[in-house]
Structures are given as C-alpha cells and as structure tokens.
Amino acid sequence: MHLIIYFAGTGEEGSDFSDYYNYVDNQKVKALLVTGCHDKEVCNATINPNLKRFATRFTKSLFVVKDRKLHLSSVDFPELKVGIRICNNMPGADDIQNEISGITLCGYSRGAVTCFETARQLNKIIPNIPVDIIANQPTPGNLYTGPGTNAHSIADCRSIGNIRRVAIILGAYTGEYHWANKIGTVIHRTFYSQIIPQLSLQVSRSITVIQRNNHHEKSVRLEGTTHFHMYLSHFLHLDGYLEEEKASEQRNKIKTGYKKYQYPSFPKINNLQDFYGMAKKDIYHYLDKQHRAPDARAGMKWDAGKESLLDWWNKHEKDASRTSSPLTKLLVKRIQNTNGTSESLIELFIEADKWLIEKRDTASSRYDQVEALRNNICRHLIARDSQYNVILHQLHDYLLKTTHYLKKHWNHIRHSASFFKSDATRQLDTTFSAYDQGEITDQALIQALSTWLSEKTAVKSKRYNAVYEMREQLLQMKENQEKQYPLFGLHL
C-alpha cells in the first residue's frame, strides 16, 4: 500500500487537496488528510506552533512497525487525536494488515514544513521506506532561523536518508496585498518567508517558482494547488500507480490556466521578499517553464514595434546607479549601434551575455536590467526564426567557456567562504583548473561537484549551498540543451 498524507496550512482544513484529489482510483493508494496547526489535535497554535513535536506525536500515534514492516496502528482515526479528517480514498478496515511500501508527504504553508519533520521521524523508526515530499509554499512563519524555530529545525535535511524525491513550489512574493495595506505588507515580508531545506544529493529535487504576490492571494487562479496536483500525479505515475494519461491531464491544467487567464509578469528580483536557504537572485533559476512569459519581469518587456532598444534602456536607467563601469559603457555603445537586423541583435546579445557573466558575483544595480535586455533580444530573435534558439544556446555555452565563467565563479565561492581549505576543496580546485583547460568534460565536472558535496554532508560548510547551486546550474544547462528550452529560461 502506498500512503499519501496531506498536511493543511494554518487555518486551513485541506480543501485544496480533498476538492481536487479525484484522479486516483488505484486501490493500492490510500490518502489521509490532516488539518492545520491551529487545530487543538495538531498544535493548538497559530503563532509559533511546534511542528517538530507534532510530527513526533503524529508518527508514533499513526504507525507501528511489525517484523521490520510499516503498518497503520489503527483506522479509527478520530481516536488517534492527531487531526486526521475525512477525505477521498481513506484507508479502511481491510487496510490495517497491509504493509506500507511507500509514503508521499505533502502540504501547504506550515503543512509543507511539517512534511520534512514527519520524514525525519519516519527515518528514525523505519528508514527503508521511501518518502516523497511535495511542499507547496513552505512557510515556517518565523522572523529568523535561529534555534528553536521551525525554520531552523528543517533548514538542513541532508541527514534524512529516506527522502527520495522532493518537489517545492514557491511563490514569487513581493508581500503586496490587494488592498494595498502597508502594515499588512510589512507583516507579510517579515513572517512569510519561504524555506528551501538543504537535501542529500541522493534526493531528486524539483523547484517551481509561480507568480504570486503574497501567501494568501486568491485572484491568481493557479495559486499552487494545480502545480501541487501535477507533482502528485507525476510521482504516482513514476511508481506505477497512475496512468500517464491522467498525469498528463494534471500537467495540461496548468497550460490551460495560463492560456485562459491573464497572468502578470514576475516581479523584479530586488522586489522579492527574502527566502530561507537560497539567495533571491538564484530563485529565478527555477521559474515555471509553463508560464506564458517566464523570462518577463514586470514593466521590463521590450515592445519592438513601439520603442527602440535605446529608448527602452534609457527608460530603465532611472533605477540604476549614476556611475557606469567600462563594461556597461561598452554595452550602451553597442545598443546605440544596433539597427534592428538579426546580425546586430546577435552582436548585442553577445555583449549583454558577456556582461552578465562578468557581473555574476557582483552587486550590480543593473543586473536585472541587462538580463531583461538579453531576454528581450532572445525572444525577439526566436520569434523571427525558431532556429535562433539553437544558435543562441551555442553562443551562450561558448561564452561561458571562453570567459572562464565557472572557474571564476568557483574562485569567488572559495575565497568568500572560510580561509581554510579541506582536502576535498583542494581537489576541486584542481578539477576546475583541468575543466578550464578543456581537459575534462561537463559530466566529469558535475561528478566532481557531486563528490565534493557528498563528502560535506555531515559537516557544516559555508560553500555547500553555492556548490550545490553550481551543480544544479550545470545539470539545467544540460537539460536546456537536450530539450531545447528557450535560452531565457536559463539564468546565470
């Protein structure tokens, strides 16, 4: 038996799960719905609930291990007093003897955070049962990540060995409320930061960033629920519990939603509120590829029929610093000389891409602006001829190698962390030098990064997140090349 457990968010009863969970008819799959932490049977608290304590009580109450096999302790769920409510396809009396072969933990908001706490407890009692997690906008509700907070408790999940797959859905929050309540915006930006826990390299991790201004926004139809069910159906299909046709139906609901409703562009990076576990500029590596304009930032789209590129550039200069670096001056000169032909636009693309590569590890006020410039050029060229997608990919890869981007980025990571270097870090130094000289392949570098990360699993390392993200960047570059995703879906 495969068991799905959905943890609702604070103040929620789980309708976003129960109202749409109607596509699974496999009798080997059973589901449980747990109400939010406000419930007296859960944490009985909306402010500072102890999710770790509840997860411990929940697993001890619900499960029992017999002959090294996991079973439900009871199907009289009200008697367990752990917040379980009625939902579709719940386990019945016939399932009490069935062995649980796999578990999918899923939830919204603090319910998503509870998933990681529950996985940790399951790992303690029966580590051989694979656990998948779908975390829809995991929000601990903490002001900071210090000891004793929910955020601190799940910040590092690398030691939880039973986790197999993790899908995290993040909202591109700015904190703005529909009624423009300034106090509400301040509260949101203070207490509604989402978290991306550190995970073991053995975990298959997927992150999708969707367009939402705030945690409670209801005007955007695809508010995370549709993406959640897409991932749930996908995981069940991978394990043979759901037909491809039904999993495809859940994916298509997202595409249909984006076509049917008007969706705003993603906000500028500097307008995003902070995340726990990842820098804001790296969050945009994971924009939802099914969004109609994943590269577009609010107010930064170039309309070639109404304005020149130079006019577009000057319009956005008001948000940048007054001084310009030599790189920026060279880029502006190239913009001035662009005449709209494909050849001149490709030359400008090269200049903009080189600028982004060189400025990757700096705090430039123009980074969003130049990235939007490059993306606008890409979109315009691909609209002229789809073959430009391949050409621009090849140019981008060539520039990454000829500017020694990865080696420079590694040096920045290495020097910005601790002064002392481990043997593993020295070995990675050597590997990057070999890669920079063309002596090893991309795959060999990915393997070297994986080896370094695996050796750092049990220790604290200031470089860990940066190296993890570099490895993911290389993997995504490879995927973009193989599937020919538009170049503007890739961010340095």
Tab-separated table of C-alpha atoms in Angstrom:
chain	number	residue	atom	x	y	z
A	1	MET	CA	0.000	0.000	0.000
A	2	HIS	CA	1.204	3.487	-0.873
A	3	LEU	CA	0.083	6.137	1.613
A	4	ILE	CA	-0.454	9.827	0.800
A	5	ILE	CA	-0.588	12.200	3.785
A	6	TYR	CA	-1.619	15.816	3.215
A	7	PHE	CA	-0.935	18.421	5.939
A	8	ALA	CA	-3.090	21.546	5.614
A	9	GLY	CA	-1.799	25.046	6.298
A	10	THR	CA	-2.572	27.207	9.323
A	11	GLY	CA	-6.313	27.882	9.481
A	12	GLU	CA	-6.902	25.502	6.561
A	13	GLU	CA	-8.922	22.295	6.501
A	14	GLY	CA	-7.259	20.875	3.376
A	15	SER	CA	-9.893	21.607	0.723
A	16	ASP	CA	-7.165	22.334	-1.851
A	17	PHE	CA	-6.302	18.647	-1.549
A	18	SER	CA	-9.662	16.950	-0.993
A	19	ASP	CA	-11.623	19.005	-3.553
A	20	TYR	CA	-9.275	18.086	-6.415
A	21	TYR	CA	-7.983	14.647	-5.444
A	22	ASN	CA	-10.293	12.728	-7.757
A	23	TYR	CA	-7.961	11.285	-10.364
A	24	VAL	CA	-6.569	8.266	-8.465
A	25	ASP	CA	-8.621	5.054	-8.468
A	26	ASN	CA	-5.837	2.582	-7.698
A	27	GLN	CA	-6.813	0.601	-4.598
A	28	LYS	CA	-3.162	0.287	-3.653
A	29	VAL	CA	-3.073	4.037	-2.960
A	30	LYS	CA	-4.710	5.432	0.178
A	31	ALA	CA	-4.854	9.006	1.446
A	32	LEU	CA	-5.042	10.828	4.783
A	33	LEU	CA	-5.872	14.488	5.340
A	34	VAL	CA	-4.577	16.337	8.415
A	35	THR	CA	-5.974	19.729	9.372
A	36	GLY	CA	-3.774	22.771	10.034
A	37	CYS	CA	-1.659	23.551	13.105
A	38	HIS	CA	-4.435	25.743	14.556
A	39	ASP	CA	-6.434	22.606	15.377
A	40	LYS	CA	-6.324	21.528	19.032
A	41	GLU	CA	-5.409	17.991	17.967
A	42	VAL	CA	-2.427	19.249	15.974
A	43	CYS	CA	-0.533	22.116	17.639
A	44	ASN	CA	-3.410	24.194	19.008
A	45	ALA	CA	-1.464	27.281	17.947
A	46	THR	CA	-1.295	29.714	15.058
A	47	ILE	CA	1.678	31.614	16.479
A	48	ASN	CA	4.890	29.632	16.963
A	49	PRO	CA	3.416	26.123	16.683
A	50	ASN	CA	5.895	23.337	17.472
A	51	LEU	CA	5.728	21.329	14.242
A	52	LYS	CA	8.551	19.017	15.266
A	53	ARG	CA	6.740	17.964	18.428
A	54	PHE	CA	3.549	17.321	16.467
A	55	ALA	CA	5.366	15.271	13.806
A	56	THR	CA	6.849	13.101	16.552
A	57	ARG	CA	3.441	12.523	18.153
A	58	PHE	CA	1.797	12.000	14.768
A	59	THR	CA	4.167	9.246	13.611
A	60	LYS	CA	4.122	7.468	16.975
A	61	SER	CA	0.314	7.507	17.009
A	62	LEU	CA	-0.340	6.543	13.385
A	63	PHE	CA	2.320	3.925	12.628
A	64	VAL	CA	3.543	0.662	14.045
A	65	VAL	CA	6.482	-1.492	12.917
A	66	LYS	CA	5.885	-5.267	12.807
A	67	ASP	CA	8.620	-7.629	11.630
A	68	ARG	CA	10.506	-4.664	10.137
A	69	LYS	CA	7.441	-3.677	8.108
A	70	LEU	CA	5.417	-0.492	8.462
A	71	HIS	CA	1.675	-0.638	9.160
A	72	LEU	CA	-1.066	1.699	10.317
A	73	SER	CA	-1.620	1.348	14.055
A	74	SER	CA	-5.366	1.897	13.643
A	75	VAL	CA	-8.007	3.033	11.159
A	76	ASP	CA	-10.110	4.528	13.947
A	77	PHE	CA	-8.545	7.890	13.130
A	78	PRO	CA	-10.651	10.134	15.443
A	79	GLU	CA	-9.378	8.091	18.397
A	80	LEU	CA	-5.764	8.878	17.468
A	81	LYS	CA	-6.426	12.621	18.041
A	82	VAL	CA	-3.843	13.832	15.518
A	83	GLY	CA	-6.124	15.984	13.340
A	84	ILE	CA	-6.996	13.404	10.659
A	85	ARG	CA	-10.168	14.356	8.753
A	86	ILE	CA	-12.342	12.627	6.148
A	87	CYS	CA	-11.066	12.638	2.553
A	88	ASN	CA	-11.352	10.572	-0.602
A	89	ASN	CA	-9.992	7.021	-0.598
A	90	MET	CA	-9.023	6.806	3.078
A	91	PRO	CA	-7.648	3.539	4.466
A	92	GLY	CA	-10.344	1.212	5.803
A	93	ALA	CA	-10.514	-1.869	7.995
A	94	ASP	CA	-9.219	-4.051	5.150
A	95	ASP	CA	-6.009	-1.983	5.015
A	96	ILE	CA	-4.934	-2.443	8.642
A	97	GLN	CA	-2.890	-5.534	7.751
A	98	ASN	CA	-1.454	-4.100	4.539
A	99	GLU	CA	2.240	-3.258	4.549
A	100	ILE	CA	3.042	0.355	3.685
A	101	SER	CA	5.629	0.229	0.900
A	102	GLY	CA	5.974	3.965	0.255
A	103	ILE	CA	4.755	7.331	1.537
A	104	THR	CA	4.093	10.672	-0.125
A	105	LEU	CA	4.056	13.563	2.346
A	106	CYS	CA	2.545	16.750	1.023
A	107	GLY	CA	1.204	20.004	2.357
A	108	TYR	CA	0.729	23.735	2.086
A	109	SER	CA	2.391	26.509	4.109
A	110	ARG	CA	3.260	25.204	7.586
A	111	GLY	CA	1.784	21.895	6.466
A	112	ALA	CA	4.572	21.749	3.876
A	113	VAL	CA	7.125	22.339	6.637
A	114	THR	CA	5.513	19.519	8.652
A	115	CYS	CA	6.315	17.137	5.785
A	116	PHE	CA	10.049	17.423	6.437
A	117	GLU	CA	9.598	16.974	10.185
A	118	THR	CA	7.487	13.850	9.574
A	119	ALA	CA	10.044	12.443	7.134
A	120	ARG	CA	12.711	12.842	9.823
A	121	GLN	CA	10.610	10.890	12.340
A	122	LEU	CA	9.852	8.154	9.801
A	123	ASN	CA	13.558	7.887	9.060
A	124	LYS	CA	14.161	7.151	12.731
A	125	ILE	CA	11.596	4.358	13.032
A	126	ILE	CA	11.889	2.683	9.593
A	127	PRO	CA	14.489	4.230	7.267
A	128	ASN	CA	13.992	1.733	4.423
A	129	ILE	CA	10.548	3.089	3.409
A	130	PRO	CA	10.986	5.636	0.554
A	131	VAL	CA	9.398	9.031	1.195
A	132	ASP	CA	8.449	11.635	-1.408
A	133	ILE	CA	7.633	15.224	-0.411
A	134	ILE	CA	5.561	17.856	-2.209
A	135	ALA	CA	5.903	21.175	-0.382
A	136	ASN	CA	3.558	23.893	-1.624
A	137	GLN	CA	4.947	27.269	-0.492
A	138	PRO	CA	6.619	26.028	2.720
A	139	THR	CA	6.375	28.919	5.167
A	140	PRO	CA	7.644	28.332	8.743
A	141	GLY	CA	6.174	31.622	9.943
A	142	ASN	CA	9.385	32.682	11.691
A	143	LEU	CA	11.088	36.058	11.908
A	144	TYR	CA	14.528	34.405	11.757
A	145	THR	CA	16.078	30.913	11.514
A	146	GLY	CA	17.597	30.720	14.975
A	147	PRO	CA	17.488	27.690	17.286
A	148	GLY	CA	14.018	26.712	18.437
A	149	THR	CA	12.247	27.889	15.289
A	150	ASN	CA	10.500	25.723	12.705
A	151	ALA	CA	12.780	27.185	10.044
A	152	HIS	CA	15.935	26.198	11.919
A	153	SER	CA	14.629	22.674	12.529
A	154	ILE	CA	14.264	21.807	8.817
A	155	ALA	CA	16.945	24.067	7.335
A	156	ASP	CA	19.350	21.131	6.963
A	157	CYS	CA	17.676	17.852	5.961
A	158	ARG	CA	20.755	16.211	4.432
A	159	SER	CA	20.852	13.506	7.099
A	160	ILE	CA	17.284	12.326	6.411
A	161	GLY	CA	18.142	9.277	4.334
A	162	ASN	CA	14.647	8.033	3.476
A	163	ILE	CA	13.708	11.033	1.316
A	164	ARG	CA	13.656	10.045	-2.351
A	165	ARG	CA	12.015	12.898	-4.251
A	166	VAL	CA	11.176	16.470	-3.258
A	167	ALA	CA	9.092	18.976	-5.220
A	168	ILE	CA	8.963	22.517	-3.838
A	169	ILE	CA	6.511	25.097	-5.163
A	170	LEU	CA	7.496	28.679	-4.337
A	171	GLY	CA	5.559	31.901	-4.760
A	172	ALA	CA	7.340	34.958	-6.138
A	173	TYR	CA	6.151	37.026	-3.184
A	174	THR	CA	6.587	40.761	-3.010
A	175	GLY	CA	4.333	40.948	0.056
A	176	GLU	CA	1.882	43.334	-1.605
A	177	TYR	CA	-1.763	42.831	-0.648
A	178	HIS	CA	-4.641	43.585	-2.990
A	179	TRP	CA	-5.975	46.324	-0.748
A	180	ALA	CA	-2.507	47.963	-0.609
A	181	ASN	CA	-2.390	47.716	3.165
A	182	LYS	CA	1.120	48.892	4.049
A	183	ILE	CA	1.034	47.357	7.528
A	184	GLY	CA	-0.095	44.062	6.027
A	185	THR	CA	2.766	44.206	3.537
A	186	VAL	CA	5.333	44.738	6.302
A	187	ILE	CA	3.912	41.814	8.299
A	188	HIS	CA	3.955	39.583	5.221
A	189	ARG	CA	7.572	40.409	4.349
A	190	THR	CA	8.535	39.770	7.981
A	191	PHE	CA	6.807	36.460	8.735
A	192	TYR	CA	6.031	34.791	5.398
A	193	SER	CA	9.455	33.957	4.031
A	194	GLN	CA	9.508	30.541	2.333
A	195	ILE	CA	12.185	27.952	3.048
A	196	ILE	CA	14.211	25.633	0.816
A	197	PRO	CA	15.818	22.975	3.030
A	198	GLN	CA	19.226	21.516	2.236
A	199	LEU	CA	18.837	17.979	0.915
A	200	SER	CA	21.062	14.985	0.334
A	201	LEU	CA	22.492	14.578	-3.176
A	202	GLN	CA	20.578	11.317	-3.458
A	203	VAL	CA	17.318	13.285	-3.420
A	204	SER	CA	15.737	14.193	-6.747
A	205	ARG	CA	14.813	17.861	-6.210
A	206	SER	CA	12.438	19.935	-8.326
A	207	ILE	CA	11.678	23.603	-7.655
A	208	THR	CA	8.986	25.607	-9.434
A	209	VAL	CA	8.505	29.342	-8.891
A	210	ILE	CA	4.980	30.587	-9.630
A	211	GLN	CA	3.684	34.157	-9.838
A	212	ARG	CA	2.008	35.152	-6.548
A	213	ASN	CA	2.283	38.482	-4.804
A	214	ASN	CA	1.553	37.096	-1.357
A	215	HIS	CA	0.819	33.923	0.555
A	216	HIS	CA	-2.945	34.486	0.724
A	217	GLU	CA	-3.572	35.799	-2.772
A	218	LYS	CA	-6.704	34.327	-4.323
A	219	SER	CA	-7.063	36.287	-7.572
A	220	VAL	CA	-4.448	34.225	-9.404
A	221	ARG	CA	-6.197	31.004	-10.418
A	222	LEU	CA	-3.038	28.883	-10.458
A	223	GLU	CA	-2.180	29.550	-6.829
A	224	GLY	CA	-0.041	26.467	-6.262
A	225	THR	CA	-2.794	23.847	-5.972
A	226	THR	CA	-2.645	22.985	-9.677
A	227	HIS	CA	1.128	22.614	-9.559
A	228	PHE	CA	0.806	20.510	-6.413
A	229	HIS	CA	-1.519	18.019	-8.108
A	230	MET	CA	0.733	17.988	-11.163
A	231	TYR	CA	3.626	16.797	-8.995
A	232	LEU	CA	1.483	14.331	-7.037
A	233	SER	CA	0.157	12.723	-10.211
A	234	HIS	CA	3.684	12.648	-11.665
A	235	PHE	CA	5.150	10.884	-8.630
A	236	LEU	CA	2.309	8.342	-8.595
A	237	HIS	CA	2.837	7.711	-12.299
A	238	LEU	CA	6.577	7.151	-11.770
A	239	ASP	CA	5.741	4.451	-9.223
A	240	GLY	CA	3.176	2.775	-11.475
A	241	TYR	CA	0.049	3.802	-9.523
A	242	LEU	CA	-1.353	6.210	-12.126
A	243	GLU	CA	-1.666	6.111	-15.891
A	244	GLU	CA	0.332	8.564	-17.988
A	245	GLU	CA	-2.925	9.914	-19.442
A	246	LYS	CA	-4.160	11.061	-16.026
A	247	ALA	CA	-0.787	12.537	-15.083
A	248	SER	CA	-0.801	14.393	-18.412
A	249	GLU	CA	-4.266	15.791	-17.625
A	250	GLN	CA	-2.901	17.400	-14.453
A	251	ARG	CA	0.019	18.936	-16.372
A	252	ASN	CA	-2.320	20.286	-19.034
A	253	LYS	CA	-4.433	22.060	-16.424
A	254	ILE	CA	-1.516	24.415	-15.880
A	255	LYS	CA	-1.139	25.161	-19.571
A	256	THR	CA	-4.898	25.680	-19.870
A	257	GLY	CA	-4.899	28.021	-16.897
A	258	TYR	CA	-2.117	30.162	-18.327
A	259	LYS	CA	-3.979	30.417	-21.647
A	260	LYS	CA	-7.357	31.146	-20.083
A	261	TYR	CA	-6.421	33.799	-17.555
A	262	GLN	CA	-4.260	36.877	-17.668
A	263	TYR	CA	-1.156	36.397	-15.539
A	264	PRO	CA	1.146	39.225	-14.520
A	265	SER	CA	4.859	39.100	-15.184
A	266	PHE	CA	7.244	38.030	-12.454
A	267	PRO	CA	8.454	40.896	-10.250
A	268	LYS	CA	11.969	42.236	-10.420
A	269	ILE	CA	14.408	40.337	-8.230
A	270	ASN	CA	15.016	43.266	-5.901
A	271	ASN	CA	11.257	43.453	-5.221
A	272	LEU	CA	11.079	39.851	-3.993
A	273	GLN	CA	10.977	39.204	-0.278
A	274	ASP	CA	13.709	37.031	1.200
A	275	PHE	CA	13.833	33.239	1.231
A	276	TYR	CA	15.423	30.952	3.795
A	277	GLY	CA	18.032	28.698	2.206
A	278	MET	CA	18.612	30.414	-1.131
A	279	ALA	CA	19.579	33.853	-2.395
A	280	LYS	CA	16.858	35.767	-4.232
A	281	LYS	CA	18.891	36.026	-7.425
A	282	ASP	CA	19.196	32.230	-7.536
A	283	ILE	CA	15.467	31.645	-7.014
A	284	TYR	CA	14.793	32.800	-10.562
A	285	HIS	CA	16.728	29.817	-11.940
A	286	TYR	CA	13.526	27.873	-11.290
A	287	LEU	CA	10.751	29.931	-12.887
A	288	ASP	CA	7.805	27.847	-14.045
A	289	LYS	CA	8.638	26.979	-17.658
A	290	GLN	CA	4.929	26.648	-18.445
A	291	HIS	CA	4.281	30.314	-17.643
A	292	ARG	CA	3.496	32.212	-20.848
A	293	ALA	CA	6.420	34.591	-20.340
A	294	PRO	CA	8.758	33.084	-17.713
A	295	ASP	CA	11.576	35.484	-18.526
A	296	ALA	CA	9.495	38.656	-18.397
A	297	ARG	CA	9.797	40.995	-15.427
A	298	ALA	CA	7.061	43.444	-14.526
A	299	GLY	CA	7.431	46.531	-16.706
A	300	MET	CA	10.612	45.337	-18.430
A	301	LYS	CA	9.287	43.874	-21.679
A	302	TRP	CA	10.564	45.493	-24.865
A	303	ASP	CA	7.903	46.204	-27.470
A	304	ALA	CA	9.972	46.431	-30.649
A	305	GLY	CA	7.055	47.965	-32.550
A	306	LYS	CA	6.677	50.917	-30.191
A	307	GLU	CA	10.155	51.793	-28.922
A	308	SER	CA	13.790	51.417	-29.813
A	309	LEU	CA	16.132	49.394	-27.657
A	310	LEU	CA	17.941	52.580	-26.684
A	311	ASP	CA	14.674	54.177	-25.518
A	312	TRP	CA	13.896	51.004	-23.555
A	313	TRP	CA	17.338	51.109	-21.937
A	314	ASN	CA	17.149	54.785	-21.012
A	315	LYS	CA	13.670	54.240	-19.507
A	316	HIS	CA	15.101	51.737	-17.021
A	317	GLU	CA	18.286	53.659	-16.252
A	318	LYS	CA	16.459	55.603	-13.542
A	319	ASP	CA	16.653	52.530	-11.294
A	320	ALA	CA	20.399	52.065	-11.752
A	321	SER	CA	23.418	53.746	-10.180
A	322	ARG	CA	24.703	57.017	-11.642
A	323	THR	CA	28.127	55.638	-12.430
A	324	SER	CA	28.817	53.149	-15.201
A	325	SER	CA	31.591	50.572	-15.412
A	326	PRO	CA	33.655	50.150	-18.613
A	327	LEU	CA	31.601	47.021	-19.354
A	328	THR	CA	28.358	48.984	-19.116
A	329	LYS	CA	29.687	51.803	-21.298
A	330	LEU	CA	30.672	49.264	-23.944
A	331	LEU	CA	27.215	47.682	-23.758
A	332	VAL	CA	25.469	51.060	-24.141
A	333	LYS	CA	27.609	51.841	-27.178
A	334	ARG	CA	26.550	48.528	-28.705
A	335	ILE	CA	22.888	49.361	-28.025
A	336	GLN	CA	23.322	52.695	-29.780
A	337	ASN	CA	24.763	50.946	-32.832
A	338	THR	CA	22.071	48.254	-33.043
A	339	ASN	CA	19.938	48.809	-36.141
A	340	GLY	CA	17.361	46.045	-35.721
A	341	THR	CA	18.900	43.498	-38.068
A	342	SER	CA	19.354	39.960	-36.791
A	343	GLU	CA	23.129	40.291	-37.102
A	344	SER	CA	23.263	43.438	-34.960
A	345	LEU	CA	20.910	41.890	-32.371
A	346	ILE	CA	23.164	38.823	-32.112
A	347	GLU	CA	26.159	41.099	-31.537
A	348	LEU	CA	24.211	42.877	-28.798
A	349	PHE	CA	23.206	39.509	-27.303
A	350	ILE	CA	26.891	38.544	-27.080
A	351	GLU	CA	27.751	41.830	-25.368
A	352	ALA	CA	24.860	41.508	-22.883
A	353	ASP	CA	25.646	37.863	-22.128
A	354	LYS	CA	29.318	38.675	-21.522
A	355	TRP	CA	28.251	41.492	-19.186
A	356	LEU	CA	26.051	39.084	-17.175
A	357	ILE	CA	28.826	36.505	-16.941
A	358	GLU	CA	31.364	39.052	-15.708
A	359	LYS	CA	28.935	40.632	-13.216
A	360	ARG	CA	27.520	37.353	-11.830
A	361	ASP	CA	29.241	37.686	-8.448
A	362	THR	CA	28.892	41.430	-8.043
A	363	ALA	CA	26.094	43.520	-6.583
A	364	SER	CA	25.352	45.470	-9.747
A	365	SER	CA	22.216	47.628	-9.740
A	366	ARG	CA	21.844	46.945	-13.470
A	367	TYR	CA	21.867	43.140	-13.344
A	368	ASP	CA	18.073	42.796	-13.712
A	369	GLN	CA	18.127	45.391	-16.460
A	370	VAL	CA	20.831	43.685	-18.530
A	371	GLU	CA	19.273	40.260	-18.009
A	372	ALA	CA	15.943	41.644	-19.251
A	373	LEU	CA	17.774	43.173	-22.235
A	374	ARG	CA	19.311	39.822	-23.141
A	375	ASN	CA	15.998	38.007	-22.681
A	376	ASN	CA	14.141	40.520	-24.825
A	377	ILE	CA	16.689	40.034	-27.608
A	378	CYS	CA	16.336	36.245	-27.350
A	379	ARG	CA	12.566	36.397	-27.530
A	380	HIS	CA	12.639	38.791	-30.480
A	381	LEU	CA	15.110	36.674	-32.478
A	382	ILE	CA	13.344	33.370	-31.764
A	383	ALA	CA	10.056	34.958	-32.865
A	384	ARG	CA	11.737	35.717	-36.204
A	385	ASP	CA	13.139	32.217	-36.616
A	386	SER	CA	12.985	29.316	-34.126
A	387	GLN	CA	16.457	28.189	-35.240
A	388	TYR	CA	17.917	31.103	-33.300
A	389	ASN	CA	17.140	29.162	-30.126
A	390	VAL	CA	19.867	26.652	-31.024
A	391	ILE	CA	22.274	29.345	-32.202
A	392	LEU	CA	21.906	31.400	-29.013
A	393	HIS	CA	22.414	28.294	-26.869
A	394	GLN	CA	25.662	27.572	-28.698
A	395	LEU	CA	26.832	31.169	-28.327
A	396	HIS	CA	25.998	31.162	-24.620
A	397	ASP	CA	27.930	27.929	-24.000
A	398	TYR	CA	30.883	29.282	-25.979
A	399	LEU	CA	30.932	32.494	-23.940
A	400	LEU	CA	30.784	30.579	-20.660
A	401	LYS	CA	33.910	28.663	-21.652
A	402	THR	CA	35.901	31.487	-23.233
A	403	THR	CA	35.268	33.860	-20.314
A	404	HIS	CA	36.270	31.096	-17.827
A	405	TYR	CA	32.988	31.736	-16.008
A	406	LEU	CA	32.797	28.545	-13.941
A	407	LYS	CA	36.421	28.767	-12.779
A	408	LYS	CA	35.962	32.414	-11.768
A	409	HIS	CA	32.685	31.633	-10.020
A	410	TRP	CA	34.334	28.789	-8.096
A	411	ASN	CA	37.185	31.095	-7.057
A	412	HIS	CA	34.626	33.597	-5.769
A	413	ILE	CA	32.861	30.864	-3.779
A	414	ARG	CA	36.158	29.537	-2.425
A	415	HIS	CA	37.509	32.924	-1.311
A	416	SER	CA	34.227	34.219	0.133
A	417	ALA	CA	33.933	31.224	2.478
A	418	SER	CA	36.326	30.217	5.256
A	419	PHE	CA	40.059	30.830	4.909
A	420	PHE	CA	40.997	27.198	5.484
A	421	LYS	CA	40.519	24.645	2.706
A	422	SER	CA	39.836	20.959	3.147
A	423	ASP	CA	41.496	18.270	1.024
A	424	ALA	CA	38.218	17.914	-0.890
A	425	THR	CA	38.221	21.639	-1.698
A	426	ARG	CA	41.845	21.493	-2.871
A	427	GLN	CA	40.928	18.570	-5.122
A	428	LEU	CA	38.047	20.581	-6.555
A	429	ASP	CA	40.481	23.434	-7.224
A	430	THR	CA	42.490	21.037	-9.380
A	431	THR	CA	39.360	19.779	-11.148
A	432	PHE	CA	38.219	23.285	-12.059
A	433	SER	CA	41.651	24.086	-13.458
A	434	ALA	CA	41.502	20.938	-15.602
A	435	TYR	CA	37.995	21.838	-16.781
A	436	ASP	CA	39.076	25.375	-17.593
A	437	GLN	CA	41.869	23.979	-19.783
A	438	GLY	CA	39.412	21.729	-21.618
A	439	GLU	CA	40.976	18.555	-20.163
A	440	ILE	CA	37.717	17.149	-18.698
A	441	THR	CA	34.068	17.183	-19.788
A	442	ASP	CA	30.991	18.853	-18.292
A	443	GLN	CA	29.867	15.465	-16.966
A	444	ALA	CA	33.224	14.940	-15.242
A	445	LEU	CA	32.899	18.333	-13.536
A	446	ILE	CA	29.341	17.521	-12.422
A	447	GLN	CA	30.628	14.270	-10.927
A	448	ALA	CA	33.446	16.107	-9.129
A	449	LEU	CA	30.957	18.589	-7.651
A	450	SER	CA	28.755	15.673	-6.540
A	451	THR	CA	31.723	14.003	-4.861
A	452	TRP	CA	32.627	17.204	-3.009
A	453	LEU	CA	29.031	17.671	-1.842
A	454	SER	CA	28.704	14.066	-0.671
A	455	GLU	CA	31.807	14.479	1.487
A	456	LYS	CA	30.324	17.604	3.059
A	457	THR	CA	27.001	16.009	4.005
A	458	ALA	CA	27.845	15.513	7.660
A	459	VAL	CA	29.716	18.759	8.236
A	460	LYS	CA	28.932	22.452	8.101
A	461	SER	CA	30.365	24.205	5.067
A	462	LYS	CA	29.857	27.815	4.029
A	463	ARG	CA	30.462	26.753	0.436
A	464	TYR	CA	27.839	23.983	0.372
A	465	ASN	CA	24.854	25.955	-0.961
A	466	ALA	CA	26.889	27.724	-3.633
A	467	VAL	CA	28.441	24.474	-4.889
A	468	TYR	CA	25.054	22.737	-4.824
A	469	GLU	CA	23.571	25.526	-6.949
A	470	MET	CA	26.512	25.416	-9.366
A	471	ARG	CA	25.953	21.690	-9.849
A	472	GLU	CA	22.241	22.287	-10.454
A	473	GLN	CA	23.097	25.037	-12.924
A	474	LEU	CA	25.281	22.658	-14.932
A	475	LEU	CA	22.563	19.999	-14.882
A	476	GLN	CA	19.974	22.545	-16.006
A	477	MET	CA	22.227	23.774	-18.805
A	478	LYS	CA	22.489	20.184	-19.990
A	479	GLU	CA	18.713	19.747	-19.824
A	480	ASN	CA	18.123	23.018	-21.688
A	481	GLN	CA	20.426	21.864	-24.455
A	482	GLU	CA	18.832	18.421	-24.737
A	483	LYS	CA	15.230	19.654	-24.659
A	484	GLN	CA	15.967	22.934	-26.462
A	485	TYR	CA	14.296	25.088	-23.847
A	486	PRO	CA	14.489	28.803	-24.712
A	487	LEU	CA	17.742	30.346	-23.534
A	488	PHE	CA	15.915	32.929	-21.453
A	489	GLY	CA	14.793	30.090	-19.204
A	490	LEU	CA	18.415	29.842	-18.034
A	491	HIS	CA	19.809	32.366	-15.586
A	492	LEU	CA	23.435	32.641	-14.564
